Short mmCIF file of C-alpha atoms in Angstrom, two decimals:
data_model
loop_
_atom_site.label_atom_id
_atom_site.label_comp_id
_atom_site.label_asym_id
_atom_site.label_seq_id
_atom_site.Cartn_x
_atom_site.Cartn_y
_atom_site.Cartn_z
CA UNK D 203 -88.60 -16.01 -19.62
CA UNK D 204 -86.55 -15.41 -16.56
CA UNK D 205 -83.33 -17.59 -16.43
CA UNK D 206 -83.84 -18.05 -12.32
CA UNK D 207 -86.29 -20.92 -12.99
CA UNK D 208 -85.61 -24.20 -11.30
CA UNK D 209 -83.94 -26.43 -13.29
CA UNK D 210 -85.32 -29.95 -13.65
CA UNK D 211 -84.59 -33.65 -14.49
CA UNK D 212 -86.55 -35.97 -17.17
CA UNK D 213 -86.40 -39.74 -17.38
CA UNK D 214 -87.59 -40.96 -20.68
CA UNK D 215 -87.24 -39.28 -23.58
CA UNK D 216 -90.33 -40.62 -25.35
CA UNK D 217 -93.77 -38.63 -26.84
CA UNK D 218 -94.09 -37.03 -23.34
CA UNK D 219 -90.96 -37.04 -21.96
CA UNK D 220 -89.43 -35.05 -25.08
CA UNK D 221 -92.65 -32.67 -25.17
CA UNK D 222 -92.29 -32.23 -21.24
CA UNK D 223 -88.78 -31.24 -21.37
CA UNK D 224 -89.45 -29.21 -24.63
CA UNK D 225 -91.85 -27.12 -22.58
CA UNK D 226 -90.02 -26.04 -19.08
CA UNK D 227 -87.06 -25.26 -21.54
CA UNK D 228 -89.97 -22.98 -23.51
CA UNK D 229 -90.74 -21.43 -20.03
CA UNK D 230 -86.85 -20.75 -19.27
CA UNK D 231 -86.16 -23.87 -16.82
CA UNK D 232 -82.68 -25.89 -17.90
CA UNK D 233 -83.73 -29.29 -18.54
CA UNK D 234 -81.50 -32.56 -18.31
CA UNK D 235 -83.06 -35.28 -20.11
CA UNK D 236 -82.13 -38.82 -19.48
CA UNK D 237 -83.02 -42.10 -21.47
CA UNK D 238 -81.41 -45.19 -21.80
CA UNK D 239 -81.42 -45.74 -25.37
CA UNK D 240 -78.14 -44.41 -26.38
CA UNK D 241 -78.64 -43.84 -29.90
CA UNK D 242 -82.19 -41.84 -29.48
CA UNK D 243 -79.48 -39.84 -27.11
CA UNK D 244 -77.09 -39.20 -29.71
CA UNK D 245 -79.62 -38.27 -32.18
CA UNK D 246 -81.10 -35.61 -29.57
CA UNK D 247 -77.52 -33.95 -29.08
CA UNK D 248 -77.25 -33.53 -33.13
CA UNK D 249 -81.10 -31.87 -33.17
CA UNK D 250 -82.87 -34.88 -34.65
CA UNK D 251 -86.20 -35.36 -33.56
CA UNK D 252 -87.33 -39.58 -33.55
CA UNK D 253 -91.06 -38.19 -33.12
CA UNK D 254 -93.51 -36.42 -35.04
CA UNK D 255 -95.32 -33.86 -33.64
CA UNK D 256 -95.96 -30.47 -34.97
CA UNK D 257 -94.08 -27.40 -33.78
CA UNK D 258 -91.91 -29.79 -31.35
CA UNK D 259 -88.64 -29.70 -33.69
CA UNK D 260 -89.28 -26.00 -33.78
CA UNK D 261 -89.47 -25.47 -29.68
CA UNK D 262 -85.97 -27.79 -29.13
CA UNK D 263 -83.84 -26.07 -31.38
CA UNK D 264 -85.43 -22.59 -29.85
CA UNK D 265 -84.14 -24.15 -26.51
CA UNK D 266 -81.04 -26.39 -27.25
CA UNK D 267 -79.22 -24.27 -25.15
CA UNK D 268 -81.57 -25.07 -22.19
CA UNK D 269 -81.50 -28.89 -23.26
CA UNK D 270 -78.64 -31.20 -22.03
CA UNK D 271 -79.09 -35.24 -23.18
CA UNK D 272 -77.28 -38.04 -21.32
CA UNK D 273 -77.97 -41.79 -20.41
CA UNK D 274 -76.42 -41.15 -16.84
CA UNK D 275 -78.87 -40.22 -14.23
CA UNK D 276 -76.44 -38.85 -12.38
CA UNK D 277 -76.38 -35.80 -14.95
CA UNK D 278 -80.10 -34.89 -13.62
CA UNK D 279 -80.07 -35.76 -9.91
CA UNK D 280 -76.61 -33.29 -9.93
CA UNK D 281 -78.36 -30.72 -11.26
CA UNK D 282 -82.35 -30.62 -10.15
CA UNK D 283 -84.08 -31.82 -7.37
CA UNK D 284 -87.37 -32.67 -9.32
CA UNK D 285 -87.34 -35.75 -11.53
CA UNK D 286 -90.22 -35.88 -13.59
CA UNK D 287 -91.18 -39.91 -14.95
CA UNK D 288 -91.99 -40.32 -18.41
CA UNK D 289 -90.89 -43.66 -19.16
CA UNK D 290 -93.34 -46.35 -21.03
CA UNK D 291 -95.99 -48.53 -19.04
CA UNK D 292 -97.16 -50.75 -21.87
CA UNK D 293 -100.12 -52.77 -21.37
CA UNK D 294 -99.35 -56.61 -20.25
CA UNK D 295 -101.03 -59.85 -21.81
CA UNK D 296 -103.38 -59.50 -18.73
CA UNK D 297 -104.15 -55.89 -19.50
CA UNK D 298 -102.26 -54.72 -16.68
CA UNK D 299 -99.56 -52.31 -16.62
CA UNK D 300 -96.24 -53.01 -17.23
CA UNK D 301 -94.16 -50.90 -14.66
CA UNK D 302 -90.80 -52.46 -14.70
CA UNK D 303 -89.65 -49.11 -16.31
CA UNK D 304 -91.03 -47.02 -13.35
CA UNK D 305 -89.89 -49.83 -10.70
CA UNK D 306 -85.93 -49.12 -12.36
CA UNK D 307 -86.40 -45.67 -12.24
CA UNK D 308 -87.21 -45.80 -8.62
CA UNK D 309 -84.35 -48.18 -7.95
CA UNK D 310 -81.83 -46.41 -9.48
CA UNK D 311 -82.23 -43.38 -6.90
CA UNK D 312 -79.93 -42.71 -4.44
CA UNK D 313 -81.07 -41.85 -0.71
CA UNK D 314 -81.63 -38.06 -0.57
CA UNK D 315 -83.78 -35.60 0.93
CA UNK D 316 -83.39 -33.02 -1.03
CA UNK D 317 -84.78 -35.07 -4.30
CA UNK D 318 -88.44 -36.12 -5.50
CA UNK D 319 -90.07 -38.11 -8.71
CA UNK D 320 -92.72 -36.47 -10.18
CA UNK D 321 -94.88 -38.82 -12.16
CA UNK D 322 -95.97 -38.39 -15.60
CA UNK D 323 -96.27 -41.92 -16.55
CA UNK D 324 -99.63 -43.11 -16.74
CA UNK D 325 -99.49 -45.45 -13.83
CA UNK D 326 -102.30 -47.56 -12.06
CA UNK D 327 -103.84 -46.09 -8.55
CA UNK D 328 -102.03 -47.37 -5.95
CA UNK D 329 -98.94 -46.92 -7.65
CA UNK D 330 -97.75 -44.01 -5.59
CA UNK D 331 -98.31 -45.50 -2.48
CA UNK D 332 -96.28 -48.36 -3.85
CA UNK D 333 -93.58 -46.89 -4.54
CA UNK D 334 -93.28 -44.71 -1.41
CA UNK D 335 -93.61 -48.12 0.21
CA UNK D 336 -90.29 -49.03 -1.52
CA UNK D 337 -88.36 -46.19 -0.53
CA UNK D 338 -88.83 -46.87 2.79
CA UNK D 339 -87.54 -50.39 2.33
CA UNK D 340 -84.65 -49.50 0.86
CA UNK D 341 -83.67 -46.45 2.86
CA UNK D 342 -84.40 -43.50 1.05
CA UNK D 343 -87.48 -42.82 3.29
CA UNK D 344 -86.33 -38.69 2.36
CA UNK D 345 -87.48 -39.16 -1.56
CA UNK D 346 -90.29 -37.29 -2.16
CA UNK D 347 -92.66 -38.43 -4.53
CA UNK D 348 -95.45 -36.10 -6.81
CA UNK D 349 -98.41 -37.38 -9.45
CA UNK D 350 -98.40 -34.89 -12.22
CA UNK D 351 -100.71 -36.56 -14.83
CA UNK D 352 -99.75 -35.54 -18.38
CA UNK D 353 -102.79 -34.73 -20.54
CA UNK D 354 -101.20 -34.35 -24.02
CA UNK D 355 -103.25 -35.57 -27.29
CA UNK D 356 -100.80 -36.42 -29.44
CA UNK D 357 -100.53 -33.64 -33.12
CA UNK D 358 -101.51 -30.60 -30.59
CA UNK D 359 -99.19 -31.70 -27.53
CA UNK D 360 -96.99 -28.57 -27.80
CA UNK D 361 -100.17 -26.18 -27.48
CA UNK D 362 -101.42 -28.62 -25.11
CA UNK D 363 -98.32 -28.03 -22.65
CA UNK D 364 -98.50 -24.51 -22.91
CA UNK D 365 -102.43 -23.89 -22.63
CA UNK D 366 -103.41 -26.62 -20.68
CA UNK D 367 -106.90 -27.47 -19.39
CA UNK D 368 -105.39 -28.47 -16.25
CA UNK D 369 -102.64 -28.99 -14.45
CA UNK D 370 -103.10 -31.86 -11.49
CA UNK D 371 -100.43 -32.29 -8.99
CA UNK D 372 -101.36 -35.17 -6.44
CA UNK D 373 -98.95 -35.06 -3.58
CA UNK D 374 -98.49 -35.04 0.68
CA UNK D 375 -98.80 -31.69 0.73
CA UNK D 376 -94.62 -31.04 1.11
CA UNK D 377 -92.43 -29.38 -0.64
CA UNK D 378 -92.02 -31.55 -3.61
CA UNK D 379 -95.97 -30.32 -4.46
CA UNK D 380 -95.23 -26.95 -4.01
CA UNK D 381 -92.04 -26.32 -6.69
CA UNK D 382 -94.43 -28.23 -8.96
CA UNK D 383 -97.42 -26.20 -8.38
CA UNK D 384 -94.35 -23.49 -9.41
CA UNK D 385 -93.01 -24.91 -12.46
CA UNK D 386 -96.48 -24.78 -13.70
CA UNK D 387 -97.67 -21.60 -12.52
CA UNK D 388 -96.41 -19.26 -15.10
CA UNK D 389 -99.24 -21.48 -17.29
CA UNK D 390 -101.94 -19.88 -14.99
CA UNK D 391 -103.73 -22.59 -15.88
CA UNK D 392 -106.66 -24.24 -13.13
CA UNK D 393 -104.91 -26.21 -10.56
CA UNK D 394 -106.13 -29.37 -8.96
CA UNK D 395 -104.27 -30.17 -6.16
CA UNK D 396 -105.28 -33.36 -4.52
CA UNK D 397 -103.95 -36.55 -3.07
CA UNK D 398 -101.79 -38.75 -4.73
CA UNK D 399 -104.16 -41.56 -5.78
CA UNK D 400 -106.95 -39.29 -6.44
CA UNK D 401 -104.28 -37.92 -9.10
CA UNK D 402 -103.94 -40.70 -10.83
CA UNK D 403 -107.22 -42.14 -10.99
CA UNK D 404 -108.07 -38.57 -12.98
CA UNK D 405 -105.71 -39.64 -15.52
CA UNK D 406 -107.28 -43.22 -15.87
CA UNK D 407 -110.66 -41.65 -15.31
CA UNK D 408 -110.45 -38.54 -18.18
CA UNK D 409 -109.05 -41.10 -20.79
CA UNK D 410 -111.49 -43.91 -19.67
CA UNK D 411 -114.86 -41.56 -20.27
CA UNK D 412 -113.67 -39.96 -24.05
CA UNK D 413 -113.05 -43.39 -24.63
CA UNK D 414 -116.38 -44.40 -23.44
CA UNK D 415 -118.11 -41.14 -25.72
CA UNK D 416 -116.39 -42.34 -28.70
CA UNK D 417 -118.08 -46.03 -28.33
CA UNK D 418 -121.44 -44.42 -27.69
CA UNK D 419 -121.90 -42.28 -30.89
CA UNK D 420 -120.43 -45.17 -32.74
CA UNK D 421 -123.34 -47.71 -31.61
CA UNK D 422 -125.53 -44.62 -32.86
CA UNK D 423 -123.91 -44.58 -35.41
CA UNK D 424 -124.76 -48.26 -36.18
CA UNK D 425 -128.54 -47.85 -35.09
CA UNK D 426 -128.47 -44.95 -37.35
CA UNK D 427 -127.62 -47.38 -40.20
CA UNK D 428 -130.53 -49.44 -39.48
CA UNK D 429 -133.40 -46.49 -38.86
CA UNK D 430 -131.98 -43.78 -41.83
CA UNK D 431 -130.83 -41.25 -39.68
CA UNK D 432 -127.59 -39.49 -40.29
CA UNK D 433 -125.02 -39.35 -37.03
CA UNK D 434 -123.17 -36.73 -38.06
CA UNK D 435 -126.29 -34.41 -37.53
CA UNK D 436 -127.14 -36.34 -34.71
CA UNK D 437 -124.11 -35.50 -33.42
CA UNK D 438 -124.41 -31.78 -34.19
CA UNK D 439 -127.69 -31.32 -32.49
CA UNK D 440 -126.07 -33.64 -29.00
CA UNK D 441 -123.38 -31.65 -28.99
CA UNK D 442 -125.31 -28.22 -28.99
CA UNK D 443 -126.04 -29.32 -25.60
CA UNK D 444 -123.50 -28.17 -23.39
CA UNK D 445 -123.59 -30.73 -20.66
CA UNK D 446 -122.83 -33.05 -23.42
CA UNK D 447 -120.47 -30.79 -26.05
CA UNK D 448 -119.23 -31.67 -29.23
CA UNK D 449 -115.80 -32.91 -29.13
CA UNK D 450 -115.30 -36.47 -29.23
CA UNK D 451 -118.79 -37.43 -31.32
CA UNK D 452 -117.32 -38.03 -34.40
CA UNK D 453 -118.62 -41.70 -35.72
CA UNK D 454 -116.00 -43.90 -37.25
CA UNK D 455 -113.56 -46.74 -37.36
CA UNK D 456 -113.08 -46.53 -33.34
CA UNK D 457 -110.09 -45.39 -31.18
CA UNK D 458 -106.63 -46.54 -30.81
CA UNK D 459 -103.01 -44.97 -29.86
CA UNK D 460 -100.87 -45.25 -27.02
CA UNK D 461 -103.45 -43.86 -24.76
CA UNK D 462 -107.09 -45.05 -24.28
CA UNK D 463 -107.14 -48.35 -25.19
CA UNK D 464 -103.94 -48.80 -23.05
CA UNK D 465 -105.76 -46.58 -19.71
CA UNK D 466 -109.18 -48.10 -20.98
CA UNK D 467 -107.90 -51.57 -20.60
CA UNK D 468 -105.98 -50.53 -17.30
CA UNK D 469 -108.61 -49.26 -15.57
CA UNK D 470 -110.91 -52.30 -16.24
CA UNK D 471 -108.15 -54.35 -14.91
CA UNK D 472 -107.38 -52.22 -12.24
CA UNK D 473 -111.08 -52.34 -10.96
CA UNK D 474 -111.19 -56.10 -11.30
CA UNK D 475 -108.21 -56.58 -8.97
CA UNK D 476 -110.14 -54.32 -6.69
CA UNK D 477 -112.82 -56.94 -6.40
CA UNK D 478 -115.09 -54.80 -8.47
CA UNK D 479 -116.32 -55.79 -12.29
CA UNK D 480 -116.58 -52.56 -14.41
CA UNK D 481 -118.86 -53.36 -16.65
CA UNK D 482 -119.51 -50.33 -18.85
CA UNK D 483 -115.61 -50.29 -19.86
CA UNK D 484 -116.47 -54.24 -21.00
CA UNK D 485 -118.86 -52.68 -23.71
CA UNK D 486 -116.93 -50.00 -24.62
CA UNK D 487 -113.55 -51.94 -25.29
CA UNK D 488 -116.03 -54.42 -27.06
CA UNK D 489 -117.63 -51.46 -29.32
CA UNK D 490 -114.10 -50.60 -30.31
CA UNK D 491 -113.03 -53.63 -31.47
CA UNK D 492 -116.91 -54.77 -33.09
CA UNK D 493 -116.64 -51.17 -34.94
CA UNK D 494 -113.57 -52.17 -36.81
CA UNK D 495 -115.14 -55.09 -38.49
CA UNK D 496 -117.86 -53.03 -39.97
CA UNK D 497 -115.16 -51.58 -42.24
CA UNK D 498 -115.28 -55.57 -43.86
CA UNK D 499 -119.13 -55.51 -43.67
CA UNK D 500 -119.26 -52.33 -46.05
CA UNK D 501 -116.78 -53.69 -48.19
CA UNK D 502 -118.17 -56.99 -49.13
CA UNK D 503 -121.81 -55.06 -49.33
CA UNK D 504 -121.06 -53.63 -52.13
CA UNK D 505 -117.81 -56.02 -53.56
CA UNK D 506 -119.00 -59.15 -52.38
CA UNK D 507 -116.10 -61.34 -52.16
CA UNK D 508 -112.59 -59.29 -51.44
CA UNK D 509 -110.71 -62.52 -53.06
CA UNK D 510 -108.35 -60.09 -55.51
CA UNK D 511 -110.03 -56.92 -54.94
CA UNK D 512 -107.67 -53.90 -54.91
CA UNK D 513 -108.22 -51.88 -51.68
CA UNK D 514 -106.46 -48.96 -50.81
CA UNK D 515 -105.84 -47.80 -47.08
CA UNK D 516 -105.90 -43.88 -46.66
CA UNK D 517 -104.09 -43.41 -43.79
CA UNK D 518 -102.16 -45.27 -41.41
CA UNK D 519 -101.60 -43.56 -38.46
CA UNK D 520 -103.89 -43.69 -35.48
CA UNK D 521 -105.16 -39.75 -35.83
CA UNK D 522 -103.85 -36.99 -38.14
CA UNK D 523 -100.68 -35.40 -37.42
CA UNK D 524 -98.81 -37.78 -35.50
CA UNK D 525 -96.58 -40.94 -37.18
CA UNK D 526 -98.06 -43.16 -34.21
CA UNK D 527 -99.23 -46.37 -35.21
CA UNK D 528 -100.25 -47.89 -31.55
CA UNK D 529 -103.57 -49.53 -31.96
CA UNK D 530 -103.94 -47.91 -35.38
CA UNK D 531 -106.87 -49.29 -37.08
CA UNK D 532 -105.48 -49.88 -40.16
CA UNK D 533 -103.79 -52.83 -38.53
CA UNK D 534 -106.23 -54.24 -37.85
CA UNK D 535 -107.88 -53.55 -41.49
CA UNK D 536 -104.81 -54.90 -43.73
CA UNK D 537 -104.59 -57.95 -41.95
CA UNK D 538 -108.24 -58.87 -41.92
CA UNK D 539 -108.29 -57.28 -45.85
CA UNK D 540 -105.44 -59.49 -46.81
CA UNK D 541 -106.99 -62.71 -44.88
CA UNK D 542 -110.14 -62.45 -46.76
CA UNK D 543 -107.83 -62.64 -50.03
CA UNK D 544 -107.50 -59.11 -51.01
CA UNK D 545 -104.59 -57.03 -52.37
CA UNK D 546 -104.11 -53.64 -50.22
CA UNK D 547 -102.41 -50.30 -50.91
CA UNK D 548 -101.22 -47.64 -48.92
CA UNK D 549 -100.87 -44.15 -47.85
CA UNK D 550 -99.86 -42.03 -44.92
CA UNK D 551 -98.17 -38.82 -45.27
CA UNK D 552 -95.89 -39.31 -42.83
CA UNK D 553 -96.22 -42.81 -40.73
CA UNK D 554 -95.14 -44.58 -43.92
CA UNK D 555 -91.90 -45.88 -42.32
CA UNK D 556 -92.58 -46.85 -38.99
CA UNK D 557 -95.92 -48.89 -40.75
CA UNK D 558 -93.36 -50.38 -43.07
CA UNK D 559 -92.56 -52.10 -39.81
CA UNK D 560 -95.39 -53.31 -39.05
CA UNK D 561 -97.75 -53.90 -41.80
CA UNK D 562 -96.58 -57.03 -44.20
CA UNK D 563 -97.69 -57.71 -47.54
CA UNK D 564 -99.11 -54.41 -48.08
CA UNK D 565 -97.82 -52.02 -51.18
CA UNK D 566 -96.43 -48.89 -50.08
CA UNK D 567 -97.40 -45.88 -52.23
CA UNK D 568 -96.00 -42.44 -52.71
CA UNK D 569 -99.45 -39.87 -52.47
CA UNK D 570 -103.13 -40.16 -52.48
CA UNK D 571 -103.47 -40.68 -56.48
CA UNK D 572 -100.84 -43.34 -56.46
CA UNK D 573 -102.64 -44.81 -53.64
CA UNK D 574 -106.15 -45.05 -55.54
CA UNK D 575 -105.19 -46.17 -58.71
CA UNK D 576 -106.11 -49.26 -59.83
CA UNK D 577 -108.30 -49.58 -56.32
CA UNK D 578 -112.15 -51.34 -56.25
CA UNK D 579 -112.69 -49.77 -53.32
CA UNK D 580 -110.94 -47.34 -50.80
CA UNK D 581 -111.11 -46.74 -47.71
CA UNK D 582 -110.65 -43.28 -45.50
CA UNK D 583 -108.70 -44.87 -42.41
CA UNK D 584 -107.22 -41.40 -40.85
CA UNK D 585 -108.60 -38.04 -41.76
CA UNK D 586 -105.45 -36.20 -42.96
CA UNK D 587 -106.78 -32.79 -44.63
CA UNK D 588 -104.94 -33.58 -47.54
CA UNK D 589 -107.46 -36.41 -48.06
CA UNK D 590 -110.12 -34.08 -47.68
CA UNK D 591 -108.91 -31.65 -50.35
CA UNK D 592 -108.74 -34.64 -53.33
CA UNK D 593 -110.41 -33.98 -56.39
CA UNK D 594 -112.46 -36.93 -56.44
CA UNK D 595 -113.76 -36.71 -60.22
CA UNK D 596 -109.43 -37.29 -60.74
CA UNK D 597 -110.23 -39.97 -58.21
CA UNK D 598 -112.88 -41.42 -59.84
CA UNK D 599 -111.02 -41.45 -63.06
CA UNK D 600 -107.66 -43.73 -61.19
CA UNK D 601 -110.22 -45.91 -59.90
CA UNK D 602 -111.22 -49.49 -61.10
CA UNK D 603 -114.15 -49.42 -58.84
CA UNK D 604 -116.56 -47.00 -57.25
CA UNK D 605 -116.81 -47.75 -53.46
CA UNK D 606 -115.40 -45.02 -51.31
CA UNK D 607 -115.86 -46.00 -47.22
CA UNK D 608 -115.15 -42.84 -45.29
CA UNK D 609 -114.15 -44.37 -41.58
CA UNK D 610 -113.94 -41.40 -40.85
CA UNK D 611 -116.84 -39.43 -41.78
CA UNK D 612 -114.54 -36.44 -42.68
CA UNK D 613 -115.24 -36.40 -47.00
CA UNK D 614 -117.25 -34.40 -48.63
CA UNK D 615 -119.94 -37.27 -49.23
CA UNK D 616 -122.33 -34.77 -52.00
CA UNK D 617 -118.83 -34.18 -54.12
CA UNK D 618 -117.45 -37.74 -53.84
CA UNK D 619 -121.04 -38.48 -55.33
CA UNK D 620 -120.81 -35.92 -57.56
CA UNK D 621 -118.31 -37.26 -59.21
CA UNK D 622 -119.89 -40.84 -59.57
CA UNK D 623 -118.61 -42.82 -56.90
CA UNK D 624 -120.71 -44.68 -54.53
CA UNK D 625 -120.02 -43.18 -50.83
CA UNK D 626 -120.67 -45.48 -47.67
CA UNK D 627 -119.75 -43.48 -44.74
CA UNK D 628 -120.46 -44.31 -40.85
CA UNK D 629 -124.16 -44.22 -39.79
CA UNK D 630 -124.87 -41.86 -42.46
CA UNK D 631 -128.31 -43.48 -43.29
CA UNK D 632 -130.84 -41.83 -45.42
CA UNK D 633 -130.43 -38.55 -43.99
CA UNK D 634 -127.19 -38.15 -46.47
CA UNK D 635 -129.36 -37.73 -49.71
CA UNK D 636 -132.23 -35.95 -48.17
CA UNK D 637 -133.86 -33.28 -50.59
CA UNK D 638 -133.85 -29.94 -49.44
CA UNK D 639 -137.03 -27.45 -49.75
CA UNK D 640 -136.43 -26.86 -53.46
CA UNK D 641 -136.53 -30.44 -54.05
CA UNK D 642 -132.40 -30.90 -54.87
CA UNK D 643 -130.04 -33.39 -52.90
CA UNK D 644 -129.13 -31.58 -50.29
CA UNK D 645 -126.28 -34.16 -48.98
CA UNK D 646 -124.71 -33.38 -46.19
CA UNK D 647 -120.63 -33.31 -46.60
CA UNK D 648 -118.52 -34.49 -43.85
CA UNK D 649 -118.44 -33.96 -39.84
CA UNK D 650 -116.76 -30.72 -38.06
CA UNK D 651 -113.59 -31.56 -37.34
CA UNK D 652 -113.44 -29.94 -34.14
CA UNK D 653 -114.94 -33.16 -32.71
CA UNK D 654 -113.05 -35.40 -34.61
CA UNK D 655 -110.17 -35.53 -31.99
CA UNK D 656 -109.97 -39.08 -31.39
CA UNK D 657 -106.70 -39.61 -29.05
CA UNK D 658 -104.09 -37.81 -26.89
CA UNK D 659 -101.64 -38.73 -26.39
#
């Protein structure tokens, strides 16, 4: 890539901060990266990635000599005139968004007219306009301001940043927008180029409706349940339709991460503070939550009581391929597992030690087979593919019990069967040991992954 590209700033050095940076330095742009947290700093000048996504380790040591890492702000605002955001806007006790991050951001620039924030942040609508409000106030009516709406799911955010669906830049139409628009073109990737709080309410908007999909095949997935149909090939023939499409009909344990039920929850509140009560996002944040508890319902179906039963967690993180345990269901699972008296193992393959944080009581175990033996029952939490490649008749012989609940519908339900366990999926119904024309089980084995994508980033 051509070393004439515009330099640029990043504040916050987080999932999409780091990823963001990682990228412009991937298209030739030098990058000065700024976070507060001095010892993240320090361990981003010695090469040490505090996040894991695949291929992102990789892409910053292809462009360390791009990368520069400092806590003083003055290091970026020296160097480039665009400042993109990516600091953390965690969801309040009211739901809201927590901007304090973005509100010392914006009062730790100087006057300038030569500078502007760009803002990746997922931020309320409004928030723009806020801010630009601010500058005035305090004199630097010259700072330009751009919403740039990251849309990285989190385990494909490198590919994500370099193929993107879209690239939104929301701005007054100045020339802030336009070295954006720049930075991006080499992507060639379809531009939306709008007004600043139309920008943002795509972000809030996007996350708000896969959200929204994901609670909708999981109620059919529970009317499935109670009629014998199977979801996942309910699923298959929606998705066939291509006003509807595939992705994001996989039937499970619900969504969680750092992303929709943070935006879901935003929005909601956002829309009651506008005077105006959304009241499909009501249903679909109660779906989510409702869904979990079904994990308990399957259990004690087939245990009864869980007072000293053995169950073993799969998974830990929120999705596959990311150590992000935001929302993860399976804390919601070992605490309501261990309140109804039982004993609970787990795996992850590689959120073990940020869960060791947050998870207590729980035993800790080094791989799948350690994880199941000894278990009653255990339960599929995050679809890793090593979990889908277990030989389940080795399985079957670790076991104390028989119950295998796939939250995930991702298992092979005919060879978990097969090798005499009892499988309990997610609105699988009947329709999982229908018999074929030649009068054999024909079970059907576990949903396409390609629409099991159930998160950003």
């Amino acid at each position: 890539m051509s070393s004439q590209r515009e330099p640029i700033g990043v504040i916050g050095t987080g999932y999409v901060g780091l990823v963001t940076a990682a990228g412009f330095a991937e298209l030739g742009s030098d990058v000065y990266c700024i976070d507060i947290d001095a010892e993240k700093i320090a361990r981003l000048k010695r090469g040490e990635i505090p996040i894991y996504e695949p291929g992102l380790e990789e892409m910053v040591a292809r462009n360390s000599g791009r990368m520069h890492f400092s806590t003083d702000i003055a290091d970026a605002l020296e160097h480039a005139r665009l400042l993109f955001v990516a600091v953390g806007t965690p969801p309040t006790y009211s739901g809201d968004a927590d901007l304090s991050a973005v509100h010392a951001v914006v009062d730790a620039m100087p006057p300038s007219d030569r500078h502007a924030l760009v803002m990746k942040s997922t931020v309320p609508v409004g928030t723009g306009r806020s801010i630009k409000r601010i500058f005035q106030e305090q004199g630097k009516a010259g700072f330009r301001y751009v919403s740039c709406p990251e849309f990285l799911k989190e385990g494909s955010a490198v590919a994500d940043f370099l193929h993107p669906d879209r690239v939104v830049v929301g701005d007054d139409g100045d020339w802030a927008g336009d070295a954006v628009v720049d930075l991006y073109a080499p992507l060639q990737a379809p531009l939306v180029r709008t007004d600043i709080a139309s920008a943002e309410m795509v972000k809030l908007a996007s996350n708000a409706f896969l959200a929204t999909k994901i609670s909708f095949i999981n109620e059919i997935a529970n009317v499935c349940e109670e009629t014998g149909a199977d979801v996942v090939e309910v699923a298959q023939g929606m998705g066939l339709d291509d006003r509807i499409g595939p992705k994001f009909l996989q039937a499970g344990v619900g969504f969680g991460g750092s992303c929709f039920p943070k935006d879901v929850s935003a929005l909601k509140q956002l829309a009651g503070n506008s005077g105006y009560h959304f009241q499909l996002l009501n249903a679909v944040i109660e779906v989510n939550e409702l869904q979990k508890r079904r994990i308990m319902g399957k259990l004690e179906k087939h245990l009864g009581t869980l007072v000293g039963k053995n169950v073993t967690l799969l998974g830990l993180a929120f999705k596959p391929n990311t150590d992000d345990m935001r929302e993860a269901t399976s804390l919601v699972l070992s605490a309501r597992l261990q309140a109804a008296g039982a004993r609970v193992t787990a795996y992850d393959p590689v959120a073990e030690e940020e869960a060791r944080h947050l998870l207590r009581g729980v035993a800790f175990a080094d791989g799948g087979m350690a994880a199941v033996k000894g278990a009653d029952a255990v339960v599929l939490v995050t679809e890793w593919q090593e979990f889908r490649e277990l030989d389940w008749a080795d399985v079957a012989d670790a076991m104390a019990g028989t119950v295998v609940v796939d939250g995930r519908n991702a298992l092979d339900a005919a060879a978990v069967r097969a090798a005499g366990l009892t499988y309990e999926g997610i609105g699988r119904g009947e329709g999982l040991t229908r018999i074929d024309a030649d009068g054999q089980d024909a079970g059907v084995s576990g949903a396409d992954p390609a629409g099991a994508a159930l998160g950003k980033g």
